[in-house]
Structure formats: structure tokens, C-alpha cells
Amino acid sequence: MDQILRDQIETPCVKVCVVDPETQLCIGCGRTRLEIGRWLGMSPDERHKIVLDLPERLNTLTQRKTRRGGRAGRMAARNGSEV
């Protein structure tokens, strides 16, 4: 019975579950750890309010991050130069 209920609850999860250490937001869905943990116990209204905020959270998250350029970026950082 619980599995049926869980299958009916919509979730913004995109299966990219990595929490950014700076913002404490999941880089996949934009939720906090607390929101992720409480998701199944939240009311539909609580979940809906969070879902409405997620696009802005993700937009802010991606604007704060810059791509370092993989290995070339790490080497440049080590040598004190730009990629």
C-alpha cells in the first residue's frame, strides 16, 4: 500500500543527487536535504510551493558556478594561470 502511495507523489527528482556544498542545494532538482528527506511526508500544498521555487533556485545555482575546464583547468589553477 505504501509503495502505491509513493508512486502517486510527484517529485522534481531527476536522479542527479549531488548537494552543492556552498548552497546546500541538490544540483539536480534544487531542493535542500531537509526538503528531500521530508518530501513524502509533506502535504501536496507544501510540495507545490517548493516546486514553484525550484527554477529560480536552479538558475541561481548555475549562475554561481563556473566551469573550470577539466584537467586543463586544474593544471592552470595549479600554475596560477587561466585556461
mmCIF file of N, CA and C in Angstrom:
data_model
loop_
_atom_site.group_PDB
_atom_site.id
_atom_site.type_symbol
_atom_site.label_atom_id
_atom_site.label_comp_id
_atom_site.label_asym_id
_atom_site.label_seq_id
_atom_site.Cartn_x
_atom_site.Cartn_y
_atom_site.Cartn_z
ATOM 1 N N MET A 1 0.820 -1.197 0.000
ATOM 2 C CA MET A 1 0.000 0.000 0.000
ATOM 3 C C MET A 1 0.861 1.258 0.000
ATOM 4 N N ASP A 2 1.910 1.314 0.829
ATOM 5 C CA ASP A 2 2.784 2.479 0.888
ATOM 6 C C ASP A 2 3.469 2.719 -0.458
ATOM 7 N N GLN A 3 3.861 1.649 -1.143
ATOM 8 C CA GLN A 3 4.526 1.786 -2.440
ATOM 9 C C GLN A 3 3.589 2.423 -3.458
ATOM 10 N N ILE A 4 2.327 2.071 -3.427
ATOM 11 C CA ILE A 4 1.348 2.655 -4.346
ATOM 12 C C ILE A 4 1.242 4.152 -4.096
ATOM 13 N N LEU A 5 1.175 4.560 -2.836
ATOM 14 C CA LEU A 5 1.096 5.977 -2.489
ATOM 15 C C LEU A 5 2.353 6.709 -2.934
ATOM 16 N N ARG A 6 3.520 6.129 -2.728
ATOM 17 C CA ARG A 6 4.773 6.762 -3.137
ATOM 18 C C ARG A 6 4.834 6.954 -4.649
ATOM 19 N N ASP A 7 4.316 5.993 -5.390
ATOM 20 C CA ASP A 7 4.316 6.101 -6.846
ATOM 21 C C ASP A 7 3.416 7.231 -7.335
ATOM 22 N N GLN A 8 2.424 7.618 -6.531
ATOM 23 C CA GLN A 8 1.490 8.664 -6.925
ATOM 24 C C GLN A 8 1.992 10.063 -6.598
ATOM 25 N N ILE A 9 2.989 10.205 -5.744
ATOM 26 C CA ILE A 9 3.506 11.508 -5.345
ATOM 27 C C ILE A 9 4.503 11.987 -6.396
ATOM 28 N N GLU A 10 4.208 13.148 -6.969
ATOM 29 C CA GLU A 10 5.120 13.721 -7.953
ATOM 30 C C GLU A 10 6.373 14.230 -7.250
ATOM 31 N N THR A 11 7.480 14.145 -7.953
ATOM 32 C CA THR A 11 8.743 14.596 -7.405
ATOM 33 C C THR A 11 9.550 15.311 -8.483
ATOM 34 N N PRO A 12 10.301 16.341 -8.105
ATOM 35 C CA PRO A 12 11.159 17.029 -9.069
ATOM 36 C C PRO A 12 12.504 16.326 -9.265
ATOM 37 N N CYS A 13 12.702 15.204 -8.604
ATOM 38 C CA CYS A 13 13.974 14.487 -8.686
ATOM 39 C C CYS A 13 14.271 14.087 -10.129
ATOM 40 N N VAL A 14 15.504 14.362 -10.558
ATOM 41 C CA VAL A 14 15.950 13.977 -11.903
ATOM 42 C C VAL A 14 17.084 12.956 -11.821
ATOM 43 N N LYS A 15 17.242 12.354 -10.649
ATOM 44 C CA LYS A 15 18.242 11.301 -10.414
ATOM 45 C C LYS A 15 19.685 11.799 -10.568
ATOM 46 N N VAL A 16 19.893 13.086 -10.278
ATOM 47 C CA VAL A 16 21.240 13.665 -10.201
ATOM 48 C C VAL A 16 21.346 14.204 -8.783
ATOM 49 N N CYS A 17 21.624 13.313 -7.856
ATOM 50 C CA CYS A 17 21.557 13.650 -6.437
ATOM 51 C C CYS A 17 22.939 14.010 -5.895
ATOM 52 N N VAL A 18 23.294 15.274 -6.072
ATOM 53 C CA VAL A 18 24.559 15.797 -5.566
ATOM 54 C C VAL A 18 24.251 17.128 -4.907
ATOM 55 N N VAL A 19 24.604 17.269 -3.643
ATOM 56 C CA VAL A 19 24.334 18.505 -2.918
ATOM 57 C C VAL A 19 25.552 19.413 -3.022
ATOM 58 N N ASP A 20 25.314 20.625 -3.529
ATOM 59 C CA ASP A 20 26.368 21.617 -3.640
ATOM 60 C C ASP A 20 26.785 22.043 -2.233
ATOM 61 N N PRO A 21 28.065 21.942 -1.897
ATOM 62 C CA PRO A 21 28.496 22.257 -0.530
ATOM 63 C C PRO A 21 28.331 23.733 -0.157
ATOM 64 N N GLU A 22 28.342 24.595 -1.134
ATOM 65 C CA GLU A 22 28.221 26.029 -0.858
ATOM 66 C C GLU A 22 26.775 26.442 -0.578
ATOM 67 N N THR A 23 25.849 26.005 -1.418
ATOM 68 C CA THR A 23 24.451 26.424 -1.291
ATOM 69 C C THR A 23 23.590 25.432 -0.532
ATOM 70 N N GLN A 24 24.073 24.206 -0.377
ATOM 71 C CA GLN A 24 23.321 23.114 0.253
ATOM 72 C C GLN A 24 22.078 22.733 -0.548
ATOM 73 N N LEU A 25 22.093 23.003 -1.861
ATOM 74 C CA LEU A 25 21.003 22.622 -2.749
ATOM 75 C C LEU A 25 21.442 21.461 -3.624
ATOM 76 N N CYS A 26 20.515 20.568 -3.912
ATOM 77 C CA CYS A 26 20.789 19.486 -4.851
ATOM 78 C C CYS A 26 20.951 20.098 -6.239
ATOM 79 N N ILE A 27 22.026 19.761 -6.931
ATOM 80 C CA ILE A 27 22.247 20.359 -8.250
ATOM 81 C C ILE A 27 21.320 19.767 -9.305
ATOM 82 N N GLY A 28 20.657 18.671 -8.992
ATOM 83 C CA GLY A 28 19.717 18.068 -9.929
ATOM 84 C C GLY A 28 18.329 18.686 -9.849
ATOM 85 N N CYS A 29 17.787 18.794 -8.651
ATOM 86 C CA CYS A 29 16.403 19.263 -8.512
ATOM 87 C C CYS A 29 16.274 20.613 -7.827
ATOM 88 N N GLY A 30 17.290 21.038 -7.087
ATOM 89 C CA GLY A 30 17.239 22.338 -6.422
ATOM 90 C C GLY A 30 16.702 22.311 -5.005
ATOM 91 N N ARG A 31 16.360 21.119 -4.500
ATOM 92 C CA ARG A 31 15.838 21.039 -3.135
ATOM 93 C C ARG A 31 16.970 20.938 -2.122
ATOM 94 N N THR A 32 16.664 21.301 -0.874
ATOM 95 C CA THR A 32 17.611 21.124 0.220
ATOM 96 C C THR A 32 17.541 19.676 0.699
ATOM 97 N N ARG A 33 18.508 19.273 1.485
ATOM 98 C CA ARG A 33 18.478 17.917 2.053
ATOM 99 C C ARG A 33 17.233 17.709 2.909
ATOM 100 N N LEU A 34 16.879 18.726 3.683
ATOM 101 C CA LEU A 34 15.698 18.624 4.539
ATOM 102 C C LEU A 34 14.446 18.436 3.696
ATOM 103 N N GLU A 35 14.325 19.199 2.622
ATOM 104 C CA GLU A 35 13.150 19.054 1.754
ATOM 105 C C GLU A 35 13.102 17.675 1.111
ATOM 106 N N ILE A 36 14.253 17.189 0.680
ATOM 107 C CA ILE A 36 14.309 15.852 0.071
ATOM 108 C C ILE A 36 13.877 14.802 1.092
ATOM 109 N N GLY A 37 14.393 14.914 2.310
ATOM 110 C CA GLY A 37 14.065 13.947 3.350
ATOM 111 C C GLY A 37 12.618 13.978 3.788
ATOM 112 N N ARG A 38 12.010 15.139 3.761
ATOM 113 C CA ARG A 38 10.625 15.290 4.213
ATOM 114 C C ARG A 38 9.607 15.133 3.093
ATOM 115 N N TRP A 39 10.062 15.022 1.836
ATOM 116 C CA TRP A 39 9.191 15.100 0.666
ATOM 117 C C TRP A 39 7.945 14.226 0.759
ATOM 118 N N LEU A 40 8.114 12.960 1.100
ATOM 119 C CA LEU A 40 6.963 12.042 1.142
ATOM 120 C C LEU A 40 5.985 12.385 2.256
ATOM 121 N N GLY A 41 6.450 13.036 3.307
ATOM 122 C CA GLY A 41 5.581 13.397 4.418
ATOM 123 C C GLY A 41 4.930 14.760 4.277
ATOM 124 N N MET A 42 5.298 15.509 3.247
ATOM 125 C CA MET A 42 4.731 16.847 3.041
ATOM 126 C C MET A 42 3.345 16.762 2.415
ATOM 127 N N SER A 43 2.581 17.802 2.655
ATOM 128 C CA SER A 43 1.274 17.893 2.009
ATOM 129 C C SER A 43 1.478 18.295 0.552
ATOM 130 N N PRO A 44 0.504 18.036 -0.298
ATOM 131 C CA PRO A 44 0.616 18.465 -1.693
ATOM 132 C C PRO A 44 0.855 19.972 -1.823
ATOM 133 N N ASP A 45 0.246 20.777 -0.948
ATOM 134 C CA ASP A 45 0.454 22.225 -0.999
ATOM 135 C C ASP A 45 1.888 22.603 -0.655
ATOM 136 N N GLU A 46 2.462 21.949 0.366
ATOM 137 C CA GLU A 46 3.856 22.216 0.724
ATOM 138 C C GLU A 46 4.785 21.875 -0.442
ATOM 139 N N ARG A 47 4.561 20.709 -1.053
ATOM 140 C CA ARG A 47 5.397 20.303 -2.190
ATOM 141 C C ARG A 47 5.236 21.268 -3.354
ATOM 142 N N HIS A 48 4.012 21.696 -3.619
ATOM 143 C CA HIS A 48 3.748 22.613 -4.729
ATOM 144 C C HIS A 48 4.479 23.948 -4.533
ATOM 145 N N LYS A 49 4.470 24.475 -3.316
ATOM 146 C CA LYS A 49 5.176 25.735 -3.028
ATOM 147 C C LYS A 49 6.669 25.596 -3.298
ATOM 148 N N ILE A 50 7.242 24.483 -2.915
ATOM 149 C CA ILE A 50 8.667 24.255 -3.150
ATOM 150 C C ILE A 50 8.943 24.135 -4.645
ATOM 151 N N VAL A 51 8.114 23.367 -5.337
ATOM 152 C CA VAL A 51 8.301 23.174 -6.781
ATOM 153 C C VAL A 51 8.274 24.509 -7.516
ATOM 154 N N LEU A 52 7.436 25.436 -7.081
ATOM 155 C CA LEU A 52 7.379 26.750 -7.721
ATOM 156 C C LEU A 52 8.690 27.527 -7.569
ATOM 157 N N ASP A 53 9.419 27.290 -6.477
ATOM 158 C CA ASP A 53 10.689 27.982 -6.222
ATOM 159 C C ASP A 53 11.886 27.344 -6.926
ATOM 160 N N LEU A 54 11.754 26.112 -7.359
ATOM 161 C CA LEU A 54 12.907 25.376 -7.878
ATOM 162 C C LEU A 54 13.557 25.993 -9.114
ATOM 163 N N PRO A 55 12.815 26.484 -10.105
ATOM 164 C CA PRO A 55 13.501 27.069 -11.265
ATOM 165 C C PRO A 55 14.431 28.221 -10.886
ATOM 166 N N GLU A 56 13.999 29.071 -9.974
ATOM 167 C CA GLU A 56 14.850 30.190 -9.543
ATOM 168 C C GLU A 56 16.064 29.691 -8.770
ATOM 169 N N ARG A 57 15.863 28.701 -7.919
ATOM 170 C CA ARG A 57 16.993 28.131 -7.174
ATOM 171 C C ARG A 57 18.033 27.558 -8.131
ATOM 172 N N LEU A 58 17.566 26.775 -9.109
ATOM 173 C CA LEU A 58 18.495 26.164 -10.057
ATOM 174 C C LEU A 58 19.180 27.211 -10.920
ATOM 175 N N ASN A 59 18.455 28.252 -11.294
ATOM 176 C CA ASN A 59 19.047 29.323 -12.080
ATOM 177 C C ASN A 59 20.146 30.023 -11.279
ATOM 178 N N THR A 60 19.869 30.325 -10.032
ATOM 179 C CA THR A 60 20.860 30.954 -9.166
ATOM 180 C C THR A 60 22.058 30.034 -8.967
ATOM 181 N N LEU A 61 21.782 28.749 -8.792
ATOM 182 C CA LEU A 61 22.858 27.778 -8.583
ATOM 183 C C LEU A 61 23.783 27.713 -9.786
ATOM 184 N N THR A 62 23.230 27.648 -10.983
ATOM 185 C CA THR A 62 24.071 27.543 -12.177
ATOM 186 C C THR A 62 24.794 28.839 -12.479
ATOM 187 N N GLN A 63 24.226 29.990 -12.121
ATOM 188 C CA GLN A 63 24.907 31.261 -12.340
ATOM 189 C C GLN A 63 26.119 31.411 -11.430
ATOM 190 N N ARG A 64 26.071 30.794 -10.259
ATOM 191 C CA ARG A 64 27.168 30.916 -9.294
ATOM 192 C C ARG A 64 28.363 30.047 -9.663
ATOM 193 N N LYS A 65 28.118 29.024 -10.452
ATOM 194 C CA LYS A 65 29.172 28.066 -10.769
ATOM 195 C C LYS A 65 29.803 28.383 -12.114
ATOM 196 N N THR A 66 31.092 28.223 -12.182
ATOM 197 C CA THR A 66 31.792 28.373 -13.455
ATOM 198 C C THR A 66 32.515 27.076 -13.752
ATOM 199 N N ARG A 67 32.555 26.738 -14.986
ATOM 200 C CA ARG A 67 33.242 25.521 -15.397
ATOM 201 C C ARG A 67 34.744 25.765 -15.347
ATOM 202 N N ARG A 68 35.461 24.837 -14.782
ATOM 203 C CA ARG A 68 36.892 25.004 -14.611
ATOM 204 C C ARG A 68 37.696 24.450 -15.770
ATOM 205 N N GLY A 69 37.103 23.703 -16.635
ATOM 206 C CA GLY A 69 37.832 23.204 -17.791
ATOM 207 C C GLY A 69 38.495 21.853 -17.595
ATOM 208 N N GLY A 70 37.972 21.020 -16.698
ATOM 209 C CA GLY A 70 38.510 19.680 -16.516
ATOM 210 C C GLY A 70 39.971 19.686 -16.114
ATOM 211 N N ARG A 71 40.741 18.793 -16.683
ATOM 212 C CA ARG A 71 42.157 18.665 -16.347
ATOM 213 C C ARG A 71 42.913 19.938 -16.674
ATOM 214 N N ALA A 72 42.603 20.540 -17.831
ATOM 215 C CA ALA A 72 43.295 21.778 -18.216
ATOM 216 C C ALA A 72 43.057 22.875 -17.179
ATOM 217 N N GLY A 73 41.841 22.949 -16.667
ATOM 218 C CA GLY A 73 41.528 23.939 -15.644
ATOM 219 C C GLY A 73 42.277 23.685 -14.343
ATOM 220 N N ARG A 74 42.361 22.416 -13.951
ATOM 221 C CA ARG A 74 43.100 22.089 -12.731
ATOM 222 C C ARG A 74 44.580 22.404 -12.873
ATOM 223 N N MET A 75 45.122 22.111 -14.029
ATOM 224 C CA MET A 75 46.545 22.401 -14.269
ATOM 225 C C MET A 75 46.791 23.902 -14.280
ATOM 226 N N ALA A 76 45.892 24.661 -14.922
ATOM 227 C CA ALA A 76 46.035 26.113 -14.964
ATOM 228 C C ALA A 76 45.943 26.691 -13.569
ATOM 229 N N ALA A 77 45.006 26.193 -12.761
ATOM 230 C CA ALA A 77 44.867 26.675 -11.395
ATOM 231 C C ALA A 77 46.118 26.367 -10.585
ATOM 232 N N ARG A 78 46.661 25.212 -10.808
ATOM 233 C CA ARG A 78 47.886 24.823 -10.098
ATOM 234 C C ARG A 78 49.048 25.750 -10.468
ATOM 235 N N ASN A 79 49.094 26.158 -11.720
ATOM 236 C CA ASN A 79 50.182 27.008 -12.202
ATOM 237 C C ASN A 79 49.871 28.499 -12.071
ATOM 238 N N GLY A 80 48.657 28.829 -11.599
ATOM 239 C CA GLY A 80 48.289 30.214 -11.406
ATOM 240 C C GLY A 80 47.947 30.953 -12.686
ATOM 241 N N SER A 81 47.540 30.243 -13.728
ATOM 242 C CA SER A 81 47.162 30.888 -14.983
ATOM 243 C C SER A 81 45.722 30.554 -15.329
ATOM 244 N N GLU A 82 45.217 31.140 -16.402
ATOM 245 C CA GLU A 82 43.843 30.925 -16.867
ATOM 246 C C GLU A 82 43.843 29.893 -17.985
ATOM 247 N N VAL A 83 42.681 29.259 -18.193
ATOM 248 C CA VAL A 83 42.530 28.281 -19.283
ATOM 249 C C VAL A 83 42.357 29.015 -20.589
#
